[in-house]
CSV table of C-alpha atoms in Angstrom, one decimal:
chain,number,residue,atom,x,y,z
I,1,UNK,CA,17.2,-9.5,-6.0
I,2,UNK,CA,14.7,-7.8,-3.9
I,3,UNK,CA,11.5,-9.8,-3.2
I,4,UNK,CA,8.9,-10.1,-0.6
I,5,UNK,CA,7.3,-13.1,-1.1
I,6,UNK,CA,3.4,-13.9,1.1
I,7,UNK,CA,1.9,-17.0,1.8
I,8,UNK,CA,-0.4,-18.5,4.4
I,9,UNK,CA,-3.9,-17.4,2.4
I,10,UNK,CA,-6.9,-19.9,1.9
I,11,UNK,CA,-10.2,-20.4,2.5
I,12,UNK,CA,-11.4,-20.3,6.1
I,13,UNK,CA,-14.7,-20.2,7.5
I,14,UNK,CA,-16.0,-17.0,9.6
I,15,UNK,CA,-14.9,-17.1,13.2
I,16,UNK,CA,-11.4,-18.9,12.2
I,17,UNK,CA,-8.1,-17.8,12.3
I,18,UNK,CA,-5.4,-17.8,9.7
I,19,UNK,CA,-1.5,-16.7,10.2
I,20,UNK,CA,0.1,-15.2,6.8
I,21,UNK,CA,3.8,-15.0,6.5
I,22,UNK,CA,6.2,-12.7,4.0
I,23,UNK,CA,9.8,-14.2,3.4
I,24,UNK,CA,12.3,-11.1,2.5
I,25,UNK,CA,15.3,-11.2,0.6
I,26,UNK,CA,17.8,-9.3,-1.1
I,27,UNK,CA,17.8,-6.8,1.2
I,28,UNK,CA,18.5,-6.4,5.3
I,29,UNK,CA,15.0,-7.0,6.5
I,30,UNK,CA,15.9,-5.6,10.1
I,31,UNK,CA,16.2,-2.5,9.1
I,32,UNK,CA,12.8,-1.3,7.6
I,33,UNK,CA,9.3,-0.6,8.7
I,34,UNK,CA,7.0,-3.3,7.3
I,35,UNK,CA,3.5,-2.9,6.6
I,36,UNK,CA,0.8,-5.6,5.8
I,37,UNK,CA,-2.1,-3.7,2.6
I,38,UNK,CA,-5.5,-5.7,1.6
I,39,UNK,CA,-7.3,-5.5,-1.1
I,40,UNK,CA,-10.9,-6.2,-1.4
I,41,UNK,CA,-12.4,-7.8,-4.3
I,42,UNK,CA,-12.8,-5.3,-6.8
I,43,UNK,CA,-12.1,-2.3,-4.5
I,44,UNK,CA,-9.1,-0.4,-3.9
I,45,UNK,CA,-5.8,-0.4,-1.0
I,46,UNK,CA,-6.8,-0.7,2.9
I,47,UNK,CA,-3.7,-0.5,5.1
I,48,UNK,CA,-4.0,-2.6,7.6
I,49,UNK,CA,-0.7,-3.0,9.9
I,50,UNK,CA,2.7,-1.7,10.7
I,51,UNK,CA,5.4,-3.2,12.5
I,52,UNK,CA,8.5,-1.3,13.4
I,53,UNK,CA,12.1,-2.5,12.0
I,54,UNK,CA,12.7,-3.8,15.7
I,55,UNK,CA,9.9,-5.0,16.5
I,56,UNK,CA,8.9,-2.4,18.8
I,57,UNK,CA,5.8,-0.5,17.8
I,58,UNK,CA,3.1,-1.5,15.7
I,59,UNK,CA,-0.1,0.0,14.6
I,60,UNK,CA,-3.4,-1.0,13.2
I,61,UNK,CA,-6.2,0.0,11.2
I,62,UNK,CA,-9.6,0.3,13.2
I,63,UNK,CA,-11.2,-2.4,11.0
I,64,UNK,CA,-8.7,-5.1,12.5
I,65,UNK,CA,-7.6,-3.7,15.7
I,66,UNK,CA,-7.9,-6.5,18.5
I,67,UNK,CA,-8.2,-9.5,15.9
I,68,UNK,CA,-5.2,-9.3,14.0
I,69,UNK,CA,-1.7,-9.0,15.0
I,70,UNK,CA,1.7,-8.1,13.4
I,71,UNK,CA,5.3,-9.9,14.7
I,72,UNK,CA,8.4,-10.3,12.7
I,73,UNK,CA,11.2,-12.1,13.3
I,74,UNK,CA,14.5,-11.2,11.6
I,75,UNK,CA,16.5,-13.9,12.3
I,76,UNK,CA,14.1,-16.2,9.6
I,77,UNK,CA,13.6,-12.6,7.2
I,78,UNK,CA,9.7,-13.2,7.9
I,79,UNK,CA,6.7,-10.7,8.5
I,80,UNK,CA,3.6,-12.4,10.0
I,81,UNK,CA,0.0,-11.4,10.0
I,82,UNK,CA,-2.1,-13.3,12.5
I,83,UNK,CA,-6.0,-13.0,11.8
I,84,UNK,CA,-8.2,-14.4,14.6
I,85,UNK,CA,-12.1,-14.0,14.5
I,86,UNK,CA,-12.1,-13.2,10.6
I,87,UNK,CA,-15.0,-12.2,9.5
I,88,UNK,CA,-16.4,-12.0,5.5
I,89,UNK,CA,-15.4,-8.5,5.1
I,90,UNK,CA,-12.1,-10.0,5.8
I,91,UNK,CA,-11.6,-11.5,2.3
I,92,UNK,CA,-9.4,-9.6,0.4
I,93,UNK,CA,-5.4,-10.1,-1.4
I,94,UNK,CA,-3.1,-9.5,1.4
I,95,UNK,CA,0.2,-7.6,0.4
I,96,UNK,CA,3.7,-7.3,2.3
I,97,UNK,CA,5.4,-3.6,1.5
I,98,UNK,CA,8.4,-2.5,2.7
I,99,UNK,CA,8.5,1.1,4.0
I,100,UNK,CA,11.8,2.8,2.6
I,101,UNK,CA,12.6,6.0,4.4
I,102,UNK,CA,14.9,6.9,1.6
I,103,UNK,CA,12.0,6.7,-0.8
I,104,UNK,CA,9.9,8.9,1.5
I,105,UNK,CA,8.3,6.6,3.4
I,106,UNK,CA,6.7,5.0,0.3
I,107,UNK,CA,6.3,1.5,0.1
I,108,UNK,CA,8.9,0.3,-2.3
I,109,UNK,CA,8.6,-3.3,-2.8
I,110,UNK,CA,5.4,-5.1,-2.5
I,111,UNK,CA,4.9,-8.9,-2.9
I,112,UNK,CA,2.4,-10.8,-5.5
I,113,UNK,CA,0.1,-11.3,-2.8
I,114,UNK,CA,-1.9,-14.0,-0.7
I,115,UNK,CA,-5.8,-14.5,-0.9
I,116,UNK,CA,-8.2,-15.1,2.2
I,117,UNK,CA,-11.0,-15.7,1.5
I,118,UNK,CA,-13.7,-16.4,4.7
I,119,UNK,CA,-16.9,-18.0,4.0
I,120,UNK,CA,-18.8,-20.6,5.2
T,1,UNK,CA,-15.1,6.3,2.4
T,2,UNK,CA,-11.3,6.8,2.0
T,3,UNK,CA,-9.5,9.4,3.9
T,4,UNK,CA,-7.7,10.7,0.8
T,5,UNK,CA,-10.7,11.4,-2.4
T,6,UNK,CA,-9.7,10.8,-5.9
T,7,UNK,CA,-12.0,10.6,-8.7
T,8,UNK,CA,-12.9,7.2,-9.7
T,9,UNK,CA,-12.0,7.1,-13.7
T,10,UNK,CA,-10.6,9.7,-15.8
T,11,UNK,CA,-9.3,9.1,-19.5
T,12,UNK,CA,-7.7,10.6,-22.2
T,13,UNK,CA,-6.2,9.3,-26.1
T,14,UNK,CA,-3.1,8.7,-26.5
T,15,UNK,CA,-0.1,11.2,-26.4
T,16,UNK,CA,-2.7,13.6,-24.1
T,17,UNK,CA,-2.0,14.8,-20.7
T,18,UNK,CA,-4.0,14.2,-17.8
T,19,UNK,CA,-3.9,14.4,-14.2
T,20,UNK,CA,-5.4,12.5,-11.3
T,21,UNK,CA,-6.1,14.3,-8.3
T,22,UNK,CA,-5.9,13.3,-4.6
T,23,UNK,CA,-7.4,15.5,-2.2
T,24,UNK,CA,-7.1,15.0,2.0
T,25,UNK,CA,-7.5,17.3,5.0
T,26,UNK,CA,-5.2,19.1,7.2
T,27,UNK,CA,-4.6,15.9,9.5
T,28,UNK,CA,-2.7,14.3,6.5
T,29,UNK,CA,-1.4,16.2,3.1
T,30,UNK,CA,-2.4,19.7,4.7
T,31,UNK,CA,0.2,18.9,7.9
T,32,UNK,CA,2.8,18.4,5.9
T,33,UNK,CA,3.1,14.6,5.7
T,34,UNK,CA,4.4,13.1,2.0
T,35,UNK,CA,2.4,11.8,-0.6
T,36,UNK,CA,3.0,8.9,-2.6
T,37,UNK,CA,1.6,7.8,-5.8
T,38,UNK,CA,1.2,3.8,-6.9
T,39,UNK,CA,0.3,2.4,-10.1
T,40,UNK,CA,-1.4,-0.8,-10.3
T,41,UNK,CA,-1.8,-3.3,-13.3
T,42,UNK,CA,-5.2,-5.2,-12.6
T,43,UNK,CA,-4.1,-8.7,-11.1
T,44,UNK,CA,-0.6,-7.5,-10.4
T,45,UNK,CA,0.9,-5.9,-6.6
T,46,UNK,CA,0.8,-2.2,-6.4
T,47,UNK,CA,4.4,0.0,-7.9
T,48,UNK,CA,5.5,3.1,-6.6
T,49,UNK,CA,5.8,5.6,-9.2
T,50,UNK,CA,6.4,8.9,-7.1
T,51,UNK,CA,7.6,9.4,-3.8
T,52,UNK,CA,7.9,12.1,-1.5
T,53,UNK,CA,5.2,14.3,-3.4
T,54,UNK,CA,7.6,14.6,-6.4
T,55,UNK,CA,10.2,12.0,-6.7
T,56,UNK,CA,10.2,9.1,-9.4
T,57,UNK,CA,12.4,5.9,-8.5
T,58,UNK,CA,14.8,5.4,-11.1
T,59,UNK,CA,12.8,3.6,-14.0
T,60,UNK,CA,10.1,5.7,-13.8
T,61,UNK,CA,9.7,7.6,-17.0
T,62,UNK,CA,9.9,11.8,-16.2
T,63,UNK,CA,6.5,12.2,-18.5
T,64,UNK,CA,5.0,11.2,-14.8
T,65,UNK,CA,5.4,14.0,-12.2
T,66,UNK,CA,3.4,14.3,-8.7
T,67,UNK,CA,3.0,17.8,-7.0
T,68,UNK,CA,1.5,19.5,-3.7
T,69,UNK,CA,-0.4,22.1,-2.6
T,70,UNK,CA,-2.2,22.6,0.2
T,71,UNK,CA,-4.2,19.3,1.2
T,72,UNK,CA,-4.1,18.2,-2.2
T,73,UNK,CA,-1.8,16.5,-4.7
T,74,UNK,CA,-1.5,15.8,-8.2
T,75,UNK,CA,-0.2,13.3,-10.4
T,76,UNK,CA,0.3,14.1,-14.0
T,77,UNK,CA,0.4,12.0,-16.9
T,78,UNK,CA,1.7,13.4,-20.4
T,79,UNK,CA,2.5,12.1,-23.4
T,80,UNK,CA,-0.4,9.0,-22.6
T,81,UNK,CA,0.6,5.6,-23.9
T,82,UNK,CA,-1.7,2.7,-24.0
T,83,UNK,CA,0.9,0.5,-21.3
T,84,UNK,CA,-0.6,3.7,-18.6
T,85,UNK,CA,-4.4,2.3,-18.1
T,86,UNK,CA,-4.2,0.8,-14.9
T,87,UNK,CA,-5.6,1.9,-11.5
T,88,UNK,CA,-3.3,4.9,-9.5
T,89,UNK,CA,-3.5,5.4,-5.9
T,90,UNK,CA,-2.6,8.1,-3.7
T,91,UNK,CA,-0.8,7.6,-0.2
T,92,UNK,CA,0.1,9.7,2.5
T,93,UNK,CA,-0.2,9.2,6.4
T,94,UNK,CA,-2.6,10.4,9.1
T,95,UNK,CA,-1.8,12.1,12.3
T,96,UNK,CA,-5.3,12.1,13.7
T,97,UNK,CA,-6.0,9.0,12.6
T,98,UNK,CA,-2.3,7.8,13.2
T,99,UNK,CA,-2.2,5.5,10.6
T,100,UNK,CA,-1.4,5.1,6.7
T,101,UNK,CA,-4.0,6.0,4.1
T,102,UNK,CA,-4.8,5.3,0.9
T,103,UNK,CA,-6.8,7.3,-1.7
T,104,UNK,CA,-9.9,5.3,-3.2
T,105,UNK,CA,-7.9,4.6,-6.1
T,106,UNK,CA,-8.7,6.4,-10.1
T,107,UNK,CA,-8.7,4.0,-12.7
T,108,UNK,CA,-7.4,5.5,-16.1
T,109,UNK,CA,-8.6,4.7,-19.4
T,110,UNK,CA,-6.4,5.1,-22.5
T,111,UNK,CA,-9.2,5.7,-24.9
């Protein structure tokens, strides 16, 4: 079965840092694109990160650029998102998606989610 | 604001047709790039219900269908069932932005 499954979320105050993780299985995790989506309270999708399948490029949204980072590491199956100098705008879910390029590109399998929440 | 604009709400009684709309700008749906429509269940992760502009994953049921034009795209609803209010957001990607964007999301009601 196909499952991403996040963990890692809490509460942490403003200023802190938090790491998530996403397990894979059921699939060959060192073959996709993975991407790391928040969600607000009560608002809608923000992408925030992409890693490449190997590891070798990765991209991120303005609004986390130079305080979060994206790794993988295929030998454990496991997507990290590392979140230094959160701030409360921060607090949202936090999803794992696959990218599938024979699905377009689209993000095909999404986990349940994590929540972060920052606040002193 | 998001990159790609949907309307916030739309609705519509059951068995009706409706369609949510998701426009952008010639840096994302206008050059070419694919759009991708997700359905999402209040409390539960996002699901892809069209891909590539006009593709359902197997499972989806073919009273959904997405469309293009221009540097817009459409999702359309018909035959409404009560099991379709959720929220519905519009993907696509970004070249001068270079990144993946998501519409502001539309939530439908099933009235």
């Amino acid at each position: 079965q196909v499952r991403l499954v996040e963990s890692g979320g809490g509460v942490v105050q403003p200023g802190r840092s938090l790491r998530l993780s996403c397990a894979a299985s059921g699939f060959t995790f060192s073959s996709y694109a993975m991407h790391w989506v928040r969600q607000a309270p009560g608002k809608g999708l923000e992408w925030v990160a992409v890693i490449w399948y190997d590891g070798s490029k990765k991209y991120y949204a303005d609004s986390v650029k130079g305080r979060f980072t994206i790794s993988r590491d295929n030998s454990k199956n496991t997507l990290y998102l590392q979140m230094n100098s959160l701030r409360a705008e921060d607090t949202a879910v936090y999803y794992c998606a696959r990218q599938n390029h024979d699905y377009g590109n689209a993000f095909d399998i999404w986990g349940q989610g994590t929540m972060v929440t920052v606040s002193s | 604001q998001s990159v790609l604009t949907q309307s916030p709400s739309v609705s519509g009684a059951p068995g009706q047709r409706v369609t949510i709309s998701c426009t952008g700008s010639s840096s994302n749906i206008g050059a070419g790039y694919d759009v991708n429509w997700y359905q999402q269940v209040p409390g539960t992760a996002p699901k892809v219900l069209i891909y590539g502009n006009n593709n359902r994953p197997s499972g989806v049921p073919d009273r959904l269908s997405g469309s293009k034009s221009g540097t817009s795209a459409s999702l359309a609803i018909t035959g409404l069932q009560a099991e379709d209010e959720a929220d519905y957001y519009c993907q696509s990607y970004d070249s001068s932005l270079s990144l993946w964007v998501f519409g502001g999301g539309t939530k439908l009601t099933v009235l």
